[in-house]
Short mmCIF file of C-alpha atoms in Angstrom, two decimals:
data_model
loop_
_atom_site.label_atom_id
_atom_site.label_comp_id
_atom_site.label_asym_id
_atom_site.label_seq_id
_atom_site.Cartn_x
_atom_site.Cartn_y
_atom_site.Cartn_z
CA GLY A 1 6.00 -30.18 186.75
CA GLU A 2 2.41 -29.54 185.55
CA ASN A 3 1.17 -26.23 186.52
CA VAL A 4 -2.51 -25.28 186.27
CA GLU A 5 -3.69 -21.55 185.72
CA GLN A 6 -7.15 -20.49 187.43
CA HIS A 7 -9.40 -18.00 185.85
CA PRO A 8 -10.22 -15.31 187.02
CA SER A 9 -9.39 -15.32 190.61
CA THR A 10 -12.98 -13.50 191.67
CA LEU A 11 -15.83 -13.70 190.09
CA SER A 12 -19.44 -11.43 191.35
CA VAL A 13 -22.59 -12.56 190.33
CA GLN A 14 -26.32 -12.03 190.90
CA GLU A 15 -28.93 -14.77 192.05
CA GLY A 16 -29.94 -16.89 189.25
CA ASP A 17 -26.78 -15.83 186.68
CA SER A 18 -24.11 -18.44 186.08
CA ALA A 19 -20.91 -18.83 187.05
CA VAL A 20 -18.13 -19.85 185.03
CA ILE A 21 -14.03 -20.32 185.63
CA LYS A 22 -11.49 -21.54 183.58
CA CYS A 23 -8.18 -23.88 184.29
CA THR A 24 -5.39 -24.98 181.72
CA TYR A 25 -2.48 -27.44 182.79
CA SER A 26 0.58 -28.03 181.28
CA ASP A 27 1.14 -31.75 181.53
CA SER A 28 -0.75 -33.67 178.71
CA ALA A 29 0.08 -36.97 180.77
CA SER A 30 -2.45 -34.52 183.50
CA ASN A 31 -6.11 -36.87 183.06
CA TYR A 32 -7.95 -36.04 186.46
CA PHE A 33 -9.41 -33.06 187.05
CA PRO A 34 -11.81 -31.67 190.31
CA TRP A 35 -13.22 -29.65 191.13
CA TYR A 36 -12.88 -28.37 195.05
CA LYS A 37 -15.85 -25.68 196.78
CA GLN A 38 -14.12 -24.42 199.99
CA GLU A 39 -15.91 -22.36 201.85
CA LEU A 40 -14.80 -19.57 204.49
CA GLY A 41 -12.19 -21.83 207.73
CA LYS A 42 -13.91 -25.47 205.73
CA ARG A 43 -12.05 -27.94 204.18
CA PRO A 44 -12.72 -28.37 200.19
CA GLN A 45 -15.51 -29.72 199.31
CA LEU A 46 -15.20 -31.87 195.67
CA ILE A 47 -18.18 -31.10 194.47
CA ILE A 48 -17.97 -32.68 191.09
CA ASP A 49 -14.35 -34.34 188.57
CA ILE A 50 -13.58 -35.06 184.96
CA ARG A 51 -11.72 -37.81 183.50
CA SER A 52 -9.91 -37.78 180.62
CA ASN A 53 -11.25 -40.24 178.96
CA VAL A 54 -14.96 -37.70 179.18
CA GLY A 55 -15.64 -34.69 177.43
CA GLU A 56 -18.61 -33.30 179.86
CA LYS A 57 -21.02 -34.71 183.01
CA LYS A 58 -23.05 -32.56 184.04
CA ASP A 59 -24.59 -32.63 187.68
CA GLN A 60 -27.82 -30.68 188.80
CA ARG A 61 -26.54 -26.80 188.58
CA ILE A 62 -22.85 -28.52 188.69
CA ALA A 63 -21.25 -29.58 185.07
CA VAL A 64 -17.52 -29.93 184.13
CA THR A 65 -16.11 -29.86 180.59
CA LEU A 66 -12.97 -31.21 179.53
CA ASN A 67 -10.96 -30.55 175.78
CA LYS A 68 -8.06 -32.25 176.35
CA THR A 69 -6.22 -30.94 172.73
CA ALA A 70 -5.91 -26.96 174.38
CA LYS A 71 -5.65 -28.20 178.02
CA HIS A 72 -7.89 -26.76 179.58
CA PHE A 73 -11.69 -27.23 181.34
CA SER A 74 -13.50 -26.03 182.92
CA LEU A 75 -16.55 -25.32 185.63
CA HIS A 76 -19.48 -24.40 184.76
CA ILE A 77 -22.44 -23.21 187.45
CA THR A 78 -26.17 -22.79 186.11
CA GLU A 79 -28.88 -20.36 188.61
CA THR A 80 -26.01 -19.46 191.09
CA GLN A 81 -27.77 -19.35 195.04
CA PRO A 82 -26.30 -17.36 197.34
CA GLU A 83 -25.17 -20.44 199.63
CA ASP A 84 -22.88 -20.99 196.28
CA SER A 85 -21.01 -18.46 197.75
CA ALA A 86 -17.11 -19.79 198.21
CA VAL A 87 -13.95 -20.41 197.29
CA TYR A 88 -13.62 -22.85 194.54
CA PHE A 89 -10.62 -24.53 192.78
CA CYS A 90 -9.35 -26.47 190.43
CA ALA A 91 -6.93 -29.40 190.40
CA ALA A 92 -5.14 -31.63 188.16
CA SER A 93 -3.56 -35.13 188.46
CA ILE A 94 -1.68 -38.38 186.30
CA PHE A 95 -1.86 -41.84 186.20
CA LEU A 96 0.31 -42.82 187.60
CA GLY A 97 -0.01 -47.02 185.98
CA GLY A 98 -1.12 -49.40 187.99
CA ALA A 99 -4.83 -50.09 189.42
CA GLY A 100 -7.23 -48.27 191.47
CA GLY A 101 -6.99 -45.15 193.33
CA THR A 102 -3.45 -44.93 194.13
CA SER A 103 -2.63 -45.19 190.60
CA TYR A 104 -3.18 -42.12 190.33
CA GLY A 105 -0.68 -39.26 191.65
CA LYS A 106 -0.55 -35.81 194.08
CA LEU A 107 -3.19 -33.38 192.51
CA THR A 108 -1.49 -30.01 191.93
CA PHE A 109 -4.35 -27.07 192.79
CA GLY A 110 -5.48 -23.67 190.65
CA GLN A 111 -5.01 -20.56 192.19
CA GLY A 112 -8.85 -20.57 193.32
CA THR A 113 -11.33 -17.70 192.12
CA ILE A 114 -13.36 -15.75 194.28
CA LEU A 115 -17.31 -16.43 193.60
CA THR A 116 -19.70 -14.39 195.27
CA VAL A 117 -23.96 -14.65 193.97
CA HIS A 118 -25.27 -11.52 195.15
CA PRO A 119 -29.44 -12.20 196.39
CA ASP B 1 -18.42 -42.98 209.15
CA ALA B 2 -16.60 -39.92 210.72
CA GLY B 3 -15.66 -39.46 207.25
CA VAL B 4 -11.20 -37.72 207.86
CA THR B 5 -10.12 -37.15 210.79
CA GLN B 6 -7.33 -34.69 212.20
CA SER B 7 -6.05 -33.22 215.22
CA PRO B 8 -5.65 -31.45 216.70
CA THR B 9 -7.63 -28.37 214.97
CA HIS B 10 -5.61 -26.00 216.10
CA LEU B 11 -1.66 -25.68 216.79
CA ILE B 12 0.18 -22.44 218.00
CA LYS B 13 4.61 -23.38 218.09
CA THR B 14 7.54 -20.67 218.74
CA ARG B 15 10.12 -20.97 215.81
CA GLY B 16 12.31 -23.78 216.23
CA GLN B 17 10.17 -25.97 217.47
CA GLN B 18 9.08 -29.69 216.24
CA VAL B 19 5.64 -29.83 215.55
CA THR B 20 3.05 -33.74 214.82
CA LEU B 21 0.22 -33.44 213.12
CA ARG B 22 -2.70 -36.59 213.00
CA CYS B 23 -4.63 -38.10 209.99
CA SER B 24 -7.41 -40.87 210.56
CA PRO B 25 -8.15 -41.84 206.21
CA LYS B 26 -11.78 -42.18 206.10
CA SER B 27 -13.36 -45.54 206.70
CA GLY B 28 -12.15 -48.10 203.32
CA HIS B 29 -9.41 -45.68 202.94
CA ASP B 30 -5.52 -46.68 202.28
CA THR B 31 -3.93 -43.49 201.00
CA VAL B 32 -3.06 -40.66 202.62
CA SER B 33 -1.51 -37.88 201.42
CA TRP B 34 -0.76 -33.79 203.36
CA TYR B 35 -1.59 -31.16 201.48
CA GLN B 36 -0.39 -26.75 202.78
CA GLN B 37 -2.74 -24.79 202.04
CA ALA B 38 -1.73 -20.98 202.83
CA LEU B 39 -4.11 -18.13 203.56
CA GLY B 40 -4.99 -17.02 199.65
CA GLN B 41 -4.17 -20.28 198.09
CA GLY B 42 -4.02 -23.25 196.36
CA PRO B 43 -3.40 -26.53 198.61
CA GLN B 44 0.06 -27.63 198.16
CA PHE B 45 1.09 -31.15 197.91
CA ILE B 46 3.61 -32.35 201.02
CA PHE B 47 3.75 -36.44 200.20
CA GLN B 48 1.82 -39.02 199.68
CA TYR B 49 1.60 -42.36 201.46
CA TYR B 50 0.48 -46.82 201.05
CA GLU B 51 1.08 -49.27 201.86
CA GLU B 52 2.97 -46.89 204.56
CA GLU B 53 5.37 -46.15 202.13
CA GLU B 54 5.77 -42.51 201.19
CA ARG B 55 4.56 -42.77 197.86
CA GLN B 56 5.61 -39.11 195.61
CA ARG B 57 6.83 -36.23 197.37
CA GLY B 58 6.11 -32.09 197.26
CA ASN B 59 8.17 -29.30 196.83
CA PHE B 60 8.83 -29.42 200.56
CA PRO B 61 12.69 -30.09 201.65
CA ASP B 62 13.50 -32.86 204.50
CA ARG B 63 12.83 -30.82 207.42
CA PHE B 64 8.51 -32.05 206.17
CA SER B 65 8.66 -36.00 207.03
CA GLY B 66 5.49 -38.85 207.35
CA HIS B 67 4.32 -42.10 208.49
CA GLN B 68 1.04 -44.59 207.45
CA PHE B 69 0.50 -46.70 210.15
CA PRO B 70 -0.43 -50.36 209.72
CA ASN B 71 -4.28 -49.11 210.93
CA TYR B 72 -3.86 -46.44 208.02
CA SER B 73 -4.03 -43.37 210.07
CA SER B 74 -0.39 -41.02 209.19
CA GLU B 75 2.02 -38.05 210.31
CA LEU B 76 2.49 -35.13 208.89
CA ASN B 77 6.01 -33.85 211.48
CA VAL B 78 7.94 -30.49 211.06
CA ASN B 79 11.02 -29.68 212.25
CA ALA B 80 12.90 -26.53 213.51
CA LEU B 81 9.84 -24.73 212.48
CA LEU B 82 10.12 -21.28 210.59
CA LEU B 83 6.97 -17.48 210.69
CA GLY B 84 6.65 -19.69 207.02
CA ASP B 85 5.25 -23.46 208.07
CA SER B 86 2.69 -21.02 209.36
CA ALA B 87 -0.81 -22.31 207.93
CA LEU B 88 -3.51 -25.40 207.38
CA TYR B 89 -3.02 -28.64 207.04
CA LEU B 90 -4.78 -30.99 205.35
CA CYS B 91 -4.82 -34.59 204.63
CA ALA B 92 -6.83 -35.89 201.92
CA SER B 93 -7.56 -39.99 201.67
CA ARG B 94 -8.97 -41.83 199.90
CA GLY B 95 -9.22 -45.69 198.47
CA SER B 96 -6.85 -47.85 196.13
CA GLY B 97 -9.36 -49.58 195.06
CA THR B 98 -11.15 -49.78 190.95
CA GLY B 99 -13.05 -45.99 191.25
CA GLY B 100 -11.30 -45.14 194.12
CA TYR B 101 -9.66 -41.45 192.65
CA GLU B 102 -11.81 -38.85 194.07
CA GLN B 103 -10.08 -38.27 197.46
CA TYR B 104 -11.34 -36.50 200.41
CA PHE B 105 -10.50 -34.10 202.49
CA GLY B 106 -9.72 -33.77 206.90
CA PRO B 107 -11.21 -30.54 208.37
CA GLY B 108 -6.70 -29.20 208.66
CA THR B 109 -5.28 -28.48 211.32
CA ARG B 110 -4.70 -24.21 211.46
CA LEU B 111 -0.47 -24.08 212.46
CA THR B 112 0.87 -20.70 213.74
CA VAL B 113 4.12 -20.61 214.08
CA THR B 114 5.45 -17.07 216.10
#
């Protein structure tokens, strides 16, 4: 089955610096890659995602890049702020066939990265 | 729009007991998945329901079972609880229409088995 590796496990940066989190996946059939932010005691929240027909996607200070050949994707956060401190999870999903969201299967998550942004 | 809701918020059970957790999907969503998140780890997929049928299942024993109702809400049942079942149980929903690949999580149910 699919396996997702995430690095680093912890990341500490100064406010205003950039942060990069990297993930690799094993199943070349995976073609949907979301990133979730989880604050302590709260639910995972979708912050950005990318599908395999796109190499890069950006949303304000957050961007995700995908290299399907190398089977890795990365989250980039620029101009970090203390409120960016949280656990970040990458995930991968395989297209099962058919149309619509149900055609995507389970999410396989990475182990998570604890990001700490120091003021 | 209330988003994905789950009940109860917290639950304490004894080994060997049975538990039922409940989930209501986000308005307009018809596909529900359940995940188990142990402390300090990423969520692990349990199963996914669509049109009241289990569509996909993760590597969990038969003690874990589920159900989806005609209104798309879902239940997760765990029998013969073990200490290792203590975790945060997350429900996630998505739509089945075009572009409905985004999955949204509920707040979770924290299960403690003693």
